[in-house]
Amino acid sequence: MIELRNVTKKFGRSVAVDDLTMAVPAGEIFGLLGHNGAGKSTAIGMMLGQVWPTAGLVKVCGHEVVRDRQRALQKVGAIFEAPAFYNDLSGWRNLEILSFYTAPTPARRIQEVVDWVGLGGRIKDKVKTYSHGMRARLALGQALLPQPELLILDEPGDGLDPEGIHEMRQTIQRLHRELGLTILLSSHLLAEVEQVCLSIAVMNHGRKVFQGRIAETRQARGWVRLRAGNFAEAAKILRESGLIARERDGQFILPAEGVGTNQVVERLVERRQPVFEIALVEETLEEFYLALMKK
Amino acid sequence: MIYYQLRNELWKMFGKKRTYIGFGAFLLAHATILLLFRYWQGPRRDMAHRLELLGYNSQYYISNLTMAVAVLIPVAELLMPLYVALVGGDLLAKEAEDGTLRMILARPISRFRLALVKWLAGLVFSIVLALALGVMGAAVASCLFPSGGLFAFLPMDGIFSVFEAGEGWRRYTIATAILSANAATVMGLALMFSCFNVKPAAATVLALSILLTSKIIQEMPYFHDLQPWFFTYHMNYWMKVFEERIPWADILQSLSILFGFNLTLLIIGCVAFQVRDIKS
C-alpha cells in the first residue's frame, strides 16, 4: 500500500530522512516510531506529496506520489496532530469544504460519516466551540469522507486525555475491523502502538533502525528466563558448553547465536540439573525502543 | 468542480471576521471625511470659488456625487490596497500557518488548482470590495449632501471637469468598476507572496512595500520617462474616466498591462507554491 525506496530528504544541509526503505502492506496497522525530529513527519509528508523527496521513490496505492499525486491520494485519508479547522465555520461546513478537495460529496455521505464518528448533535455548531476530543472526531470524519483504503495518522493521540487515548485506540481497531483499512500510525505513545499495531518501523535521526512484527520486538533481544535448582551452577554448565553468551540477575540467560531453548534444556537434563521453567522473556515495546535508541 | 471549490473558498474567506475589516474601515473613512466636508466650510468654499470663477452654479455641483468622488480617490488609493493586501496575504500563508493547508494537501487536489481557486476567490473579493467602496461612498454622500452634478477636480492628473448628474453617475460607476482591476492587482501581488514560505503578515507587508516603492519611484520627477514601466502608473488610469472625453484606448491599454502583470504574478506564485515543501 505504501512503498518508500531509498528515499532521502534534505533541507539545506540537514538530512531529515536518510535512504529510507520501507513498505506498509495492505490490510496492516503499521506503527512508525521515533523521537521528535527523527523524520517521521517528513516521511509522512513525502507519502502525501506535501514534501518533495530529494532522492528515491515514494509510492502510495500503487502510484508514484511525485509524478501522479492525485491518483496516489484518491483513496487516502489523513489526520495530523492538533487537527486544524476553519474555526468560524460549523463542523458540517468544514467537512463539506475538505471533502470537495477530493470530489463532490453528497450530504447523505457526510451524514453517514458524522453518525459514524458520533458528532451528530454538534455538527452544526462552530468548530471553535468544540473540545479537543470533538476536534479529533471531526478530523477522523474528514479523513473518512473519501472512503479511503489507507489512513495515515500522524501523532493522533497528542493532547488527548486517557479517555481520549482509549477511544482513539478503539476507533483505530474498529476502522481496521469494520472498514478493512490499512492504517499507518505515527505515534510517541508506545503502549498504544504495541496494542494496536501488527508491525512497526523505528526511525532514529532520519534513518530506519528497525522494521518488523511487534512479536519480534518482544523477543528481539533473546533473553530467556531460567528457573533451575541452582541457577549459578546451571549457568556455568551452559557457559562451558558454549550454549549461552551471557547471564544476569540470577534468572536470565542469553543463548548463543543459533542455540534454541530445547538445546539448553537437553544439556541441563543431561547434567542432572533440575529445570522448573524456561521461557522467552517478552520485552515491552518501550524497553525494545529504548534499547534501540541507545545503540 | 471548480465552482464548488471556489464556493468553498468564499465560505472560508467570508467566514472570517478580518475579511470585513476593509468594509468597516471604508464606511468609517467615508463617514469621517464626508462629515468634515459637511461641517467644515473651508473646502466647500474653495470648491464654490473655483466653480463660480468659471461660471458654474456651485449649489448644483457641490453635491453628493462630487463629494463621493472626492472621497473615492484617497480611499481607493490608500485604504483599498491595505485591506486587499491583508486578505490576499492570508489566502495561502494563513492556511499554512494554521495547519489547514496540510489538511487540504492530504487530498488529491493539485497545488496549481488550489492556487488558481484561491486567486479566483481573491478576484471575487476584490470586485466586491471595489463595488462596496463605490456604493458606500455614494450612500454616505447622499445622506449628507443634496443631489446634483459632478465636479471632478484632480489637479495632479490635470482633470477639471463638470458633468450633469446622469453622466456623473455613469462615470462614477465606470470608475468603481475599473477600480476592481486595481484591487485585483494588489490581491494578486499579495497572493503571490502568500504562495512562498512566509507568514501572512510578511506576505501583506511585502505586497504593500512593492506597491509603495513602485508609487514612490513613479512619482519621482527624475524617473518621469520610466513611468509606463511601473504597474502603479497603470493603476492610476481609472481616474481618466473623469476627463471630459474618456480615453478608452489608453484605459484599455493599461487594463491589458495590468492583466498581463496579474497573470505573471499568478504564474510565479503557482511555481513557488508547487516547488515548496509544506511542513507542520
GROMACS .gro file of C-alpha atoms in nm, chain A residues 1-294:
model
  294
    1MET     CA    1   0.000   0.000   0.000
    2ILE     CA    2   0.290   0.233   0.081
    3GLU     CA    3   0.638   0.184  -0.056
    4LEU     CA    4   0.940   0.403   0.006
    5ARG     CA    5   1.255   0.302  -0.173
    6ASN     CA    6   1.590   0.465  -0.086
    7VAL     CA    7   1.417   0.790  -0.003
    8THR     CA    8   1.625   1.085   0.114
    9LYS     CA    9   1.508   1.432   0.206
   10LYS     CA   10   1.746   1.716   0.274
   11PHE     CA   11   1.652   2.063   0.398
   12GLY     CA   12   1.957   2.265   0.306
   13ARG     CA   13   2.247   2.082   0.466
   14SER     CA   14   2.047   1.887   0.719
   15VAL     CA   15   1.929   1.540   0.624
   16ALA     CA   16   1.577   1.481   0.760
   17VAL     CA   17   1.532   1.136   0.605
   18ASP     CA   18   1.829   0.931   0.501
   19ASP     CA   19   1.799   0.648   0.249
   20LEU     CA   20   1.472   0.519   0.392
   21THR     CA   21   1.331   0.198   0.251
   22MET     CA   22   1.002   0.087   0.399
   23ALA     CA   23   0.687  -0.094   0.293
   24VAL     CA   24   0.344  -0.099   0.451
   25PRO     CA   25   0.143  -0.396   0.326
   26ALA     CA   26  -0.230  -0.367   0.256
   27GLY     CA   27  -0.456  -0.453   0.548
   28GLU     CA   28  -0.196  -0.382   0.819
   29ILE     CA   29  -0.198  -0.148   1.113
   30PHE     CA   30   0.159  -0.027   1.087
   31GLY     CA   31   0.335   0.183   1.351
   32LEU     CA   32   0.600   0.442   1.270
   33LEU     CA   33   0.807   0.526   1.576
   34GLY     CA   34   1.086   0.766   1.650
   35HIS     CA   35   1.183   1.059   1.867
   36ASN     CA   36   1.097   1.419   1.780
   37GLY     CA   37   1.290   1.512   1.470
   38ALA     CA   38   1.354   1.151   1.374
   39GLY     CA   39   1.198   1.213   1.033
   40LYS     CA   40   0.855   1.054   1.079
   41SER     CA   41   0.651   1.360   0.981
   42THR     CA   42   0.883   1.430   0.689
   43ALA     CA   43   0.836   1.072   0.571
   44ILE     CA   44   0.458   1.110   0.601
   45GLY     CA   45   0.480   1.445   0.421
   46MET     CA   46   0.654   1.268   0.133
   47MET     CA   47   0.383   1.000   0.124
   48LEU     CA   48   0.120   1.274   0.090
   49GLY     CA   49   0.311   1.480  -0.166
   50GLN     CA   50   0.350   1.768   0.077
   51VAL     CA   51   0.725   1.734   0.098
   52TRP     CA   52   0.922   1.654  -0.216
   53PRO     CA   53   1.192   1.389  -0.175
   54THR     CA   54   1.548   1.482  -0.266
   55ALA     CA   55   1.606   1.128  -0.392
   56GLY     CA   56   1.428   0.796  -0.403
   57LEU     CA   57   1.085   0.663  -0.490
   58VAL     CA   58   0.760   0.705  -0.295
   59LYS     CA   59   0.457   0.502  -0.399
   60VAL     CA   60   0.112   0.511  -0.242
   61CYS     CA   61  -0.172   0.284  -0.354
   62GLY     CA   62   0.046   0.176  -0.646
   63HIS     CA   63   0.106   0.526  -0.782
   64GLU     CA   64   0.422   0.728  -0.766
   65VAL     CA   65   0.346   1.032  -0.550
   66VAL     CA   66   0.583   1.278  -0.719
   67ARG     CA   67   0.454   1.202  -1.068
   68ASP     CA   68   0.092   1.113  -1.003
   69ARG     CA   69  -0.003   1.263  -0.670
   70GLN     CA   70  -0.371   1.297  -0.748
   71ARG     CA   71  -0.422   0.930  -0.825
   72ALA     CA   72  -0.200   0.822  -0.539
   73LEU     CA   73  -0.412   1.015  -0.287
   74GLN     CA   74  -0.754   0.931  -0.430
   75LYS     CA   75  -0.821   0.671  -0.162
   76VAL     CA   76  -0.618   0.816   0.123
   77GLY     CA   77  -0.735   0.987   0.440
   78ALA     CA   78  -0.501   1.161   0.682
   79ILE     CA   79  -0.512   1.304   1.031
   80PHE     CA   80  -0.241   1.521   1.182
   81GLU     CA   81  -0.154   1.610   1.539
   82ALA     CA   82  -0.362   1.901   1.666
   83PRO     CA   83  -0.604   1.889   1.371
   84ALA     CA   84  -0.666   2.235   1.227
   85PHE     CA   85  -1.005   2.350   1.105
   86TYR     CA   86  -1.184   2.666   1.000
   87ASN     CA   87  -1.291   2.764   1.349
   88ASP     CA   88  -1.550   3.021   1.247
   89LEU     CA   89  -1.741   2.766   1.041
   90SER     CA   90  -1.953   2.474   1.156
   91GLY     CA   91  -1.827   2.117   1.169
   92TRP     CA   92  -2.056   2.029   0.881
   93ARG     CA   93  -1.925   2.310   0.663
   94ASN     CA   94  -1.567   2.208   0.743
   95LEU     CA   95  -1.646   1.858   0.624
   96GLU     CA   96  -1.808   1.992   0.309
   97ILE     CA   97  -1.509   2.215   0.233
   98LEU     CA   98  -1.246   1.948   0.290
   99SER     CA   99  -1.432   1.671   0.111
  100PHE     CA  100  -1.476   1.878  -0.204
  101TYR     CA  101  -1.099   1.886  -0.249
  102THR     CA  102  -1.131   1.517  -0.333
  103ALA     CA  103  -1.465   1.501  -0.515
  104PRO     CA  104  -1.820   1.633  -0.481
  105THR     CA  105  -1.962   1.460  -0.176
  106PRO     CA  106  -2.337   1.417  -0.127
  107ALA     CA  107  -2.490   1.533   0.201
  108ARG     CA  108  -2.600   1.173   0.265
  109ARG     CA  109  -2.238   1.057   0.274
  110ILE     CA  110  -2.138   1.341   0.507
  111GLN     CA  111  -2.426   1.249   0.739
  112GLU     CA  112  -2.315   0.882   0.738
  113VAL     CA  113  -1.965   0.981   0.845
  114VAL     CA  114  -2.094   1.225   1.108
  115ASP     CA  115  -2.302   0.943   1.257
  116TRP     CA  116  -2.008   0.703   1.240
  117VAL     CA  117  -1.780   0.934   1.437
  118GLY     CA  118  -2.060   1.029   1.677
  119LEU     CA  119  -2.074   1.404   1.621
  120GLY     CA  120  -2.442   1.415   1.524
  121GLY     CA  121  -2.562   1.654   1.796
  122ARG     CA  122  -2.295   1.922   1.749
  123ILE     CA  123  -2.211   1.907   1.380
  124LYS     CA  124  -2.390   2.236   1.302
  125ASP     CA  125  -2.205   2.424   1.579
  126LYS     CA  126  -1.897   2.634   1.507
  127VAL     CA  127  -1.576   2.437   1.543
  128LYS     CA  128  -1.432   2.694   1.782
  129THR     CA  129  -1.681   2.564   2.042
  130TYR     CA  130  -1.555   2.204   2.010
  131SER     CA  131  -1.350   2.025   2.274
  132HIS     CA  132  -1.020   1.859   2.183
  133GLY     CA  133  -1.193   1.522   2.163
  134MET     CA  134  -1.463   1.654   1.932
  135ARG     CA  135  -1.200   1.805   1.705
  136ALA     CA  136  -1.030   1.466   1.695
  137ARG     CA  137  -1.360   1.308   1.588
  138LEU     CA  138  -1.412   1.573   1.325
  139ALA     CA  139  -1.059   1.506   1.199
  140LEU     CA  140  -1.145   1.140   1.171
  141GLY     CA  141  -1.467   1.229   0.991
  142GLN     CA  142  -1.288   1.437   0.727
  143ALA     CA  143  -1.037   1.159   0.675
  144LEU     CA  144  -1.315   0.901   0.623
  145LEU     CA  145  -1.521   1.107   0.379
  146PRO     CA  146  -1.341   0.999   0.061
  147GLN     CA  147  -1.400   0.633   0.158
  148PRO     CA  148  -1.027   0.570   0.196
  149GLU     CA  149  -0.843   0.244   0.173
  150LEU     CA  150  -0.542   0.388   0.351
  151LEU     CA  151  -0.550   0.604   0.661
  152ILE     CA  152  -0.239   0.794   0.770
  153LEU     CA  153  -0.243   0.908   1.130
  154ASP     CA  154   0.036   1.144   1.232
  155GLU     CA  155   0.052   1.167   1.613
  156PRO     CA  156  -0.327   1.146   1.653
  157GLY     CA  157  -0.307   1.093   2.030
  158ASP     CA  158  -0.118   1.413   2.108
  159GLY     CA  159  -0.301   1.620   2.365
  160LEU     CA  160  -0.570   1.359   2.435
  161ASP     CA  161  -0.661   1.265   2.792
  162PRO     CA  162  -0.658   0.895   2.897
  163GLU     CA  163  -1.023   0.851   2.795
  164GLY     CA  164  -0.946   1.012   2.461
  165ILE     CA  165  -0.649   0.782   2.406
  166HIS     CA  166  -0.860   0.479   2.494
  167GLU     CA  167  -1.128   0.595   2.250
  168MET     CA  168  -0.866   0.656   1.981
  169ARG     CA  169  -0.728   0.305   2.025
  170GLN     CA  170  -1.073   0.151   2.000
  171THR     CA  171  -1.153   0.362   1.695
  172ILE     CA  172  -0.837   0.253   1.515
  173GLN     CA  173  -0.917  -0.111   1.583
  174ARG     CA  174  -1.276  -0.055   1.470
  175LEU     CA  175  -1.163   0.114   1.148
  176HIS     CA  176  -0.939  -0.181   1.074
  177ARG     CA  177  -1.200  -0.441   1.166
  178GLU     CA  178  -1.516  -0.285   1.019
  179LEU     CA  179  -1.381  -0.091   0.721
  180GLY     CA  180  -1.077  -0.304   0.644
  181LEU     CA  181  -0.850  -0.001   0.624
  182THR     CA  182  -0.474  -0.011   0.603
  183ILE     CA  183  -0.352   0.222   0.876
  184LEU     CA  184  -0.017   0.392   0.918
  185LEU     CA  185   0.011   0.521   1.273
  186SER     CA  186   0.292   0.754   1.367
  187SER     CA  187   0.300   0.799   1.743
  188HIS     CA  188   0.501   0.858   2.056
  189LEU     CA  189   0.257   0.652   2.260
  190LEU     CA  190   0.448   0.325   2.259
  191ALA     CA  191   0.191   0.139   2.468
  192GLU     CA  192  -0.081   0.232   2.219
  193VAL     CA  193   0.129   0.127   1.923
  194GLU     CA  194   0.206  -0.201   2.095
  195GLN     CA  195  -0.163  -0.268   2.147
  196VAL     CA  196  -0.293  -0.183   1.801
  197CYS     CA  197  -0.012  -0.236   1.550
  198LEU     CA  198   0.092  -0.559   1.384
  199SER     CA  199   0.422  -0.425   1.250
  200ILE     CA  200   0.642  -0.124   1.318
  201ALA     CA  201   0.931   0.068   1.177
  202VAL     CA  202   1.156   0.272   1.405
  203MET     CA  203   1.340   0.581   1.286
  204ASN     CA  204   1.635   0.749   1.451
  205HIS     CA  205   1.798   1.064   1.311
  206GLY     CA  206   1.636   1.015   0.972
  207ARG     CA  207   1.737   0.651   0.937
  208LYS     CA  208   1.527   0.340   0.978
  209VAL     CA  209   1.679   0.134   1.256
  210PHE     CA  210   1.421  -0.142   1.274
  211GLN     CA  211   1.128  -0.280   1.078
  212GLY     CA  212   0.943  -0.594   1.178
  213ARG     CA  213   0.646  -0.752   1.351
  214ILE     CA  214   0.556  -0.639   1.702
  215ALA     CA  215   0.601  -1.004   1.809
  216GLU     CA  216   0.966  -0.986   1.701
  217THR     CA  217   1.028  -0.683   1.920
  218ARG     CA  218   0.911  -0.875   2.224
  219GLN     CA  219   1.179  -1.136   2.176
  220ALA     CA  220   1.422  -0.929   1.985
  221ARG     CA  221   1.694  -0.930   2.245
  222GLY     CA  222   1.651  -1.304   2.305
  223TRP     CA  223   1.676  -1.321   2.684
  224VAL     CA  224   1.537  -1.640   2.838
  225ARG     CA  225   1.414  -1.681   3.194
  226LEU     CA  226   1.551  -1.999   3.353
  227ARG     CA  227   1.432  -2.138   3.682
  228ALA     CA  228   1.668  -2.416   3.774
  229GLY     CA  229   1.756  -2.592   4.102
  230ASN     CA  230   2.084  -2.397   4.112
  231PHE     CA  231   2.094  -2.111   3.861
  232ALA     CA  232   2.464  -2.039   3.911
  233GLU     CA  233   2.560  -2.399   3.852
  234ALA     CA  234   2.329  -2.433   3.552
  235ALA     CA  235   2.468  -2.114   3.400
  236LYS     CA  236   2.822  -2.237   3.450
  237ILE     CA  237   2.741  -2.564   3.268
  238LEU     CA  238   2.577  -2.380   2.981
  239ARG     CA  239   2.861  -2.130   2.952
  240GLU     CA  240   3.123  -2.404   2.946
  241SER     CA  241   2.919  -2.581   2.679
  242GLY     CA  242   2.914  -2.265   2.470
  243LEU     CA  243   2.534  -2.257   2.474
  244ILE     CA  244   2.490  -1.913   2.629
  245ALA     CA  245   2.652  -1.580   2.566
  246ARG     CA  246   2.558  -1.411   2.894
  247GLU     CA  247   2.356  -1.447   3.212
  248ARG     CA  248   2.214  -1.187   3.451
  249ASP     CA  249   2.009  -1.125   3.763
  250GLY     CA  250   2.020  -1.488   3.878
  251GLN     CA  251   1.737  -1.582   3.643
  252PHE     CA  252   1.806  -1.474   3.283
  253ILE     CA  253   2.029  -1.631   3.019
  254LEU     CA  254   2.108  -1.514   2.668
  255PRO     CA  255   2.150  -1.819   2.443
  256ALA     CA  256   2.441  -1.809   2.199
  257GLU     CA  257   2.358  -1.740   1.838
  258GLY     CA  258   2.168  -2.027   1.677
  259VAL     CA  259   2.104  -2.203   2.008
  260GLY     CA  260   1.744  -2.294   2.091
  261THR     CA  261   1.589  -2.337   2.434
  262ASN     CA  262   1.547  -2.711   2.362
  263GLN     CA  263   1.926  -2.749   2.346
  264VAL     CA  264   1.961  -2.563   2.675
  265VAL     CA  265   1.711  -2.793   2.845
  266GLU     CA  266   1.868  -3.107   2.694
  267ARG     CA  267   2.214  -3.014   2.825
  268LEU     CA  268   2.088  -2.931   3.174
  269VAL     CA  269   1.890  -3.256   3.195
  270GLU     CA  270   2.195  -3.449   3.074
  271ARG     CA  271   2.392  -3.291   3.358
  272ARG     CA  272   2.112  -3.375   3.605
  273GLN     CA  273   2.021  -3.013   3.672
  274PRO     CA  274   1.651  -2.974   3.757
  275VAL     CA  275   1.471  -2.729   3.525
  276PHE     CA  276   1.143  -2.589   3.660
  277GLU     CA  277   1.074  -2.326   3.398
  278ILE     CA  278   1.225  -2.193   3.078
  279ALA     CA  279   1.056  -1.918   2.879
  280LEU     CA  280   1.145  -1.645   2.635
  281VAL     CA  281   1.137  -1.306   2.804
  282GLU     CA  282   0.879  -1.077   2.646
  283GLU     CA  283   1.003  -0.719   2.648
  284THR     CA  284   0.767  -0.426   2.629
  285LEU     CA  285   0.789  -0.214   2.318
  286GLU     CA  286   0.920   0.065   2.537
  287GLU     CA  287   1.214  -0.146   2.653
  288PHE     CA  288   1.281  -0.253   2.298
  289TYR     CA  289   1.258   0.104   2.169
  290LEU     CA  290   1.485   0.248   2.436
  291ALA     CA  291   1.741  -0.023   2.372
  292LEU     CA  292   1.733   0.058   2.001
  293MET     CA  293   1.781   0.428   2.067
  294LYS     CA  294   2.085   0.356   2.285
   0.00000   0.00000   0.00000
